[in-house]
C-alpha positions as a printed Julia matrix, in Angstrom:
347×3 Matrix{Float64}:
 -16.81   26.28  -15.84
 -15.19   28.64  -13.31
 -13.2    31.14  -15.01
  -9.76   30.76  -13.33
  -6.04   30.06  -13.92
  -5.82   27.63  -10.25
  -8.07   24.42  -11.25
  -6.92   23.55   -7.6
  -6.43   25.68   -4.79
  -5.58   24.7    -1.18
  -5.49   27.65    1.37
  -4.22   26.8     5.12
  -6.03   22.93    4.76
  -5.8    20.4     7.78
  -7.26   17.33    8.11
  -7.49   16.0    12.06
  -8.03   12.77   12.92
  -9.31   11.26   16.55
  -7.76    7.79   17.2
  -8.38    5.35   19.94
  -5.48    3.54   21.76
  -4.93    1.74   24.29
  -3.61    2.78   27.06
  -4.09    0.37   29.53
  -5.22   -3.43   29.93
  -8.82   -2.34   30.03
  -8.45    2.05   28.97
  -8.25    3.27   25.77
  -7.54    7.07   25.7
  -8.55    9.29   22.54
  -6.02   11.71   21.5
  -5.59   13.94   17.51
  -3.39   13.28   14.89
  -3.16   15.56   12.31
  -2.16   14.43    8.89
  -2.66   17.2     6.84
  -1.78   20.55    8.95
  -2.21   23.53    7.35
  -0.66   22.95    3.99
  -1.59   26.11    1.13
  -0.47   25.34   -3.04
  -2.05   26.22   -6.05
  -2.06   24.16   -9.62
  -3.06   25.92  -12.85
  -4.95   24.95  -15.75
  -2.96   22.3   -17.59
  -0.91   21.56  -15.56
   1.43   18.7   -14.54
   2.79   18.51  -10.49
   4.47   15.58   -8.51
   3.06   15.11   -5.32
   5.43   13.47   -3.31
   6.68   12.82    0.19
   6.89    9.16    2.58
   4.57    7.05    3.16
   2.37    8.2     6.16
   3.2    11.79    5.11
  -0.16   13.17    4.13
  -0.5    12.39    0.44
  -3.67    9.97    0.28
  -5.74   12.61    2.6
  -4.7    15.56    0.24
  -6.31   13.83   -2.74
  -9.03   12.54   -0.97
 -10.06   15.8     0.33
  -9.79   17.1    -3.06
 -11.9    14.68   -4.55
 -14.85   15.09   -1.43
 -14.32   12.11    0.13
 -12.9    13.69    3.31
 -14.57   17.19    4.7
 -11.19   19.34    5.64
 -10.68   20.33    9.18
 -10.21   23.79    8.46
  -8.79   25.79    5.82
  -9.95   26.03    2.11
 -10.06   24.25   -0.76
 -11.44   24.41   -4.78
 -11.41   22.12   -7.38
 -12.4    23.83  -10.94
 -13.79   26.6    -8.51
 -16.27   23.76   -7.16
 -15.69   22.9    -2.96
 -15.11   19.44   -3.44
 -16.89   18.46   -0.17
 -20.01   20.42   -0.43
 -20.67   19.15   -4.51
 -19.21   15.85   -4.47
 -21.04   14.82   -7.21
 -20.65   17.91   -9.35
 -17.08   17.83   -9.05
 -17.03   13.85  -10.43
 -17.89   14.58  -13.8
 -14.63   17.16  -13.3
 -12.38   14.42  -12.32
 -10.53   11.03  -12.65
  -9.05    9.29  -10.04
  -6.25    6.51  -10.22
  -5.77    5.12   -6.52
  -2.96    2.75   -6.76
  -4.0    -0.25   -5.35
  -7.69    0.69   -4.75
  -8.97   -0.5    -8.31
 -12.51    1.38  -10.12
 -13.43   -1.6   -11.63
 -15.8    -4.19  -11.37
 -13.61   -6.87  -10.51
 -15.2   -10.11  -11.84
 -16.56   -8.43  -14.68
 -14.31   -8.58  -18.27
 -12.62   -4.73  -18.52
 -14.93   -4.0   -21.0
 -18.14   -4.46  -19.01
 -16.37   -2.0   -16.69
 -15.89    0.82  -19.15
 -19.97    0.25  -20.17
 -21.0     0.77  -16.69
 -18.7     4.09  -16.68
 -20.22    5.2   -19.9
 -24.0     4.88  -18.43
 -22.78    6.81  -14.68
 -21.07    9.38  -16.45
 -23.58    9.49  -18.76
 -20.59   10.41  -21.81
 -22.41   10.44  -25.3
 -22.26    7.46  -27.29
 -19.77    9.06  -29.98
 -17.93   10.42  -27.44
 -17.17    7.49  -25.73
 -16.36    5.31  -28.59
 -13.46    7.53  -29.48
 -12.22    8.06  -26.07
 -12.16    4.07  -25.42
 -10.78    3.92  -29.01
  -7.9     6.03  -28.02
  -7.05    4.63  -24.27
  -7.24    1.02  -25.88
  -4.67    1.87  -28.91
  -2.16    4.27  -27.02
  -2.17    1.85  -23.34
  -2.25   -1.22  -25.31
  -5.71   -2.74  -23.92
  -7.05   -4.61  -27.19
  -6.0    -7.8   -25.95
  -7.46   -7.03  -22.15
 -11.02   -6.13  -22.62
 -12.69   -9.3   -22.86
 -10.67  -10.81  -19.67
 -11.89  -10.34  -16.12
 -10.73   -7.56  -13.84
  -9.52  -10.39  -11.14
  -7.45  -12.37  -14.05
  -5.45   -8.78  -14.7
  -1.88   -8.87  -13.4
  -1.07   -5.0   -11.28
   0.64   -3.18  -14.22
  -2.68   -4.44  -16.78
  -5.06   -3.26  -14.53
  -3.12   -0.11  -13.62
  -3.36    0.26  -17.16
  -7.11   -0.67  -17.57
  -8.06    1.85  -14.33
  -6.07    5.16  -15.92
  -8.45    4.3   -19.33
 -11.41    4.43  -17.05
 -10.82    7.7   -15.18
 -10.47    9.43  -18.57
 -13.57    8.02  -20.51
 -15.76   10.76  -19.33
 -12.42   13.55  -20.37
 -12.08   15.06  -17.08
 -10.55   18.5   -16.51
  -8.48   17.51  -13.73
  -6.31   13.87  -12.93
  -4.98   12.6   -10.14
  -2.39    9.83  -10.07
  -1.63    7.31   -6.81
   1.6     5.74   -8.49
   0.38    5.21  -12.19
   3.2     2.97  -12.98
   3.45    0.6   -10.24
   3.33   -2.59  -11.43
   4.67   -2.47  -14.75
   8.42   -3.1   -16.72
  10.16   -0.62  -18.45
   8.21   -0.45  -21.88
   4.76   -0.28  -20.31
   6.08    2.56  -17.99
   7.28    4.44  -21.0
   4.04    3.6   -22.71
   2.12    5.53  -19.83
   4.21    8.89  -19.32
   4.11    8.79  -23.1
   0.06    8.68  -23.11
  -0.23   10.94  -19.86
   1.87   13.44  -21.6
   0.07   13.25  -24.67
  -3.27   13.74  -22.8
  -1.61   16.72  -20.98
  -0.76   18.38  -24.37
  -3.72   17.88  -26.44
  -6.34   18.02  -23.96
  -4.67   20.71  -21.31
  -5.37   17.99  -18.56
  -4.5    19.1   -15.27
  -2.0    16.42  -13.56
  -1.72   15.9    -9.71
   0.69   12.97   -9.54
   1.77   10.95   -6.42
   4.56    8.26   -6.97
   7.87    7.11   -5.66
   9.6     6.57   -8.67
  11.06    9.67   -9.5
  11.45    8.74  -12.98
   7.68    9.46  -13.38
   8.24   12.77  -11.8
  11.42   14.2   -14.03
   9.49   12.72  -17.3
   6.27   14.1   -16.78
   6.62   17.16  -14.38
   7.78   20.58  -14.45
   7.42   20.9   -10.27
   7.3    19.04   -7.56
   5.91   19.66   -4.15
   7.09   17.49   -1.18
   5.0    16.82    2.11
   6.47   15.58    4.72
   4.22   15.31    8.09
   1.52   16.77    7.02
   3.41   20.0     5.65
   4.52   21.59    2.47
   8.26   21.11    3.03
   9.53   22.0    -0.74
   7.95   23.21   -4.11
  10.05   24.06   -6.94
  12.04   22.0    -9.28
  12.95   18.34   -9.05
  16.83   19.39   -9.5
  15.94   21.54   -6.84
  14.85   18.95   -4.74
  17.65   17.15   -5.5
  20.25   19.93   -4.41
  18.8    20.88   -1.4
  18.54   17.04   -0.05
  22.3    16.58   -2.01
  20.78   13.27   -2.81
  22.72   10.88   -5.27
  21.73    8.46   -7.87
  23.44    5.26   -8.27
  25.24    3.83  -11.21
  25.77    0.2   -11.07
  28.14   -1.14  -13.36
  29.63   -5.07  -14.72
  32.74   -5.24  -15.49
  34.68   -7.84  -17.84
  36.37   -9.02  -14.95
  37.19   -8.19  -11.29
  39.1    -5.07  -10.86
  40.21   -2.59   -8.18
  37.73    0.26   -7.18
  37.08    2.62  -10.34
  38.17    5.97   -9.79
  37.05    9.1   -11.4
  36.23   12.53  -10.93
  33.07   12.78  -11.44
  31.58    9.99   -8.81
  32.76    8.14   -5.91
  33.3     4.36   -5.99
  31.0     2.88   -2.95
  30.64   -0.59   -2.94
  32.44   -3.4    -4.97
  31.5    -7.14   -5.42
  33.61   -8.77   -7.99
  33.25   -7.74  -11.44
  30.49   -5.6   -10.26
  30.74   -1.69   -8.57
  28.62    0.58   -7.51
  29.61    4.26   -8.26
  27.38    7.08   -6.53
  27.07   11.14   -8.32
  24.78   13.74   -7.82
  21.64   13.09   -9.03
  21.28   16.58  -10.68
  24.15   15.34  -13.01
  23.52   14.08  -16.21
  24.83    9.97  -16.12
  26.27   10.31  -19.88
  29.8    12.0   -19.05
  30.19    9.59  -16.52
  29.36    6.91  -18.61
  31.45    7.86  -21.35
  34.85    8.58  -18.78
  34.26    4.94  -17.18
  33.98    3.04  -21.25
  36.61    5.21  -21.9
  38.83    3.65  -19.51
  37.64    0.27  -18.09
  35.97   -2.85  -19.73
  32.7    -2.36  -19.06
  29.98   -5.15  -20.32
  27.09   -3.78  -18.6
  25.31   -0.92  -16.85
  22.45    0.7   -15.18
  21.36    3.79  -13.29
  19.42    3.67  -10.06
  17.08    6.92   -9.05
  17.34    7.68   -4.86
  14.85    6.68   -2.9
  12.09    9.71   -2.42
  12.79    8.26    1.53
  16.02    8.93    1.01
  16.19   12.68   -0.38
  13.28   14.07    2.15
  15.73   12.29    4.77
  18.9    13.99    3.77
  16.82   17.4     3.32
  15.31   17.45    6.81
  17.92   15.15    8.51
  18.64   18.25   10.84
  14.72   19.43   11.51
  13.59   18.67   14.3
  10.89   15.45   15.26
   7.54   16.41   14.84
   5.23   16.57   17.82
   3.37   14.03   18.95
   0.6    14.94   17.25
   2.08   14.96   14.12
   3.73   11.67   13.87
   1.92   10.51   10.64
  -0.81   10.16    8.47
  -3.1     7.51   10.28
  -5.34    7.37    6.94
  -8.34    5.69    8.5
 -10.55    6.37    5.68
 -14.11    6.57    7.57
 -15.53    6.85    4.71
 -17.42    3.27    4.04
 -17.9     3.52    0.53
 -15.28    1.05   -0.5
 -14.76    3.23   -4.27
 -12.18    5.66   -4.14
 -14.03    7.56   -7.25
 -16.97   10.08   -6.41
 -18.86    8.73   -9.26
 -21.94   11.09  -10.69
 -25.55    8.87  -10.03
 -28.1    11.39  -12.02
């Protein structure tokens, strides 16, 4: 094991891409996109980070040339001090992947038969794997799962049933495509609760990618944003959050129809009936404003709505001007032909 307090490290990294379009009725002409251009961050040991930005913006390419499944167009990068492109399969046994809606299981086999098949690759001893499955099927609540096929799983069970198999072998290092798509309220808690266990007792490194920015202010103590292929922000999420002056949403049902609620501490923005819609800054903490409005009005009913990730990078770089054409977005056309996001280990 390297001896090193960066498990990743990403120095100057691009990624170009050569697409074909059509430029005629008969003429296609070739030209570069680049979706990753020249983007540099480091992630110690242990550590958690949100990985976030639009879609198109970069993200997918990142991970993938983290976990060796794209070669970088220039620039540097280590994984656990291994060059994820040059030891693919080295690096695997280092690693889980969760790819959102690109599922590591065999899908018409029952989950269990899945997890078997990862305990031969990986090649995990037998006691270790029987107490790692133990664990993933008590704390994501898979007992009732692992005798039904993959293709019979709704999103949030097999989002569920993928995150147990990228940790059966205990890698060093995770990375999460939206680990909570999928699933309500409980099962969401149920997750950050287990990925924040697994960050404290193992010292699991965490590179997480979402758009609910729940996940992010639960599980993460920084955030980096990409935005067109470029590191646009890393710091804090409230940081994020004042320097886009983004807003959350509190949507609250009244007894009955009354005029717009006022207060000091939000803005009434929309009102439809017995329902309004009050917008604050989303670095402010809901419960004063919560408390002022029960205080005064009749309220039955409430909720609090997180800004769009869309939304903040928007606001942030509403004055920055368009990228070049070049630059427009992340084409992601995975050339890669192996359909399995995972660089599994084969002997």
């Amino acid at each position: 094991m390297a001896d090193t307090a960066d498990m990743i490290e990403v120095d100057g990294v691009e990624k170009v891409f050569t697409v074909r379009r059509r430029a005629g009725l008969l003429r296609r002409e070739k030209r570069e996109v680049r979706a990753v251009d020249g983007i540099s961050f480091r992630v110690a040991r242990g550590e958690m980070v949100g990985y976030i930005g639009p879609n198109g913006a970069g993200k997918s390419t990142t991970i993938k040339m983290l976990t060796g499944i794209l070669t970088p167009s220039g620039g540097r990068v280590r994984v656990a001090g291994i060059d994820p492109a040059r030891e693919r399969t080295r690096l695997a046994r280092r690693i889980g992947v969760v790819f959102g809606q690109r599922t590591t299981l065999w899908w018409d086999l029952p989950l269990k038969d899945s997890y078997r098949l990862a305990h031969r690759m990986y090649r995990i001893p037998d006691r270790r794997f029987r107490e790692n499955l133990d664990r993933c099927v008590e704390l994501l609540d898979l007992a009732e799962l692992l005798d039904v096929p993959v293709r019979q799983l709704s999103l949030g069970q097999r989002m569920r049933g993928d995150i147990a198999a990228a940790l059966l072998h205990d890698p060093e290092v995770l990375y999460l495509d939206e680990p909570t798509i999928g699933l309500d309220v409980i099962s969401k808690a149920k997750v950050r609760g287990f990925l924040r266990r697994l960050n404290e007792e193992n010292g699991t490194t965490v590179l997480l990618t979402t758009h609910d920015l729940t996940d992010i202010e639960q599980l993460c103590g920084r955030v980096m944003v990409i935005d067109h292929g470029r590191l646009m922000y890393e710091g804090s999420l409230d940081g994020l959050h004042e320097a886009g002056g983004s807003e959350r949403t509190l949507v609250v049902d009244l007894e009955r129809e009354l005029p717009p609620m006022v207060t000091e501490l939000a803005r009434t923005v929309r009102v439809e009936g017995p329902r309004q819609w009050l917008a604050f800054p989303a670095a402010q903490s809901a419960a004063p404003l919560v408390a002022a409005l029960a205080e005064r009005y009749p309220v039955a009913d409430l909720s609090v709505r997180e800004p769009e990730i869309e939304t903040v990078i928007a606001k942030m770089y509403a004055e920055r001007p368009a990228p070049a054409p070049d630059q427009e977005s992340d084409p992601d056309p995975d050339p890669d032909p192996d359909p399995d996001p995972v660089p599994v280990s084969g002997g």
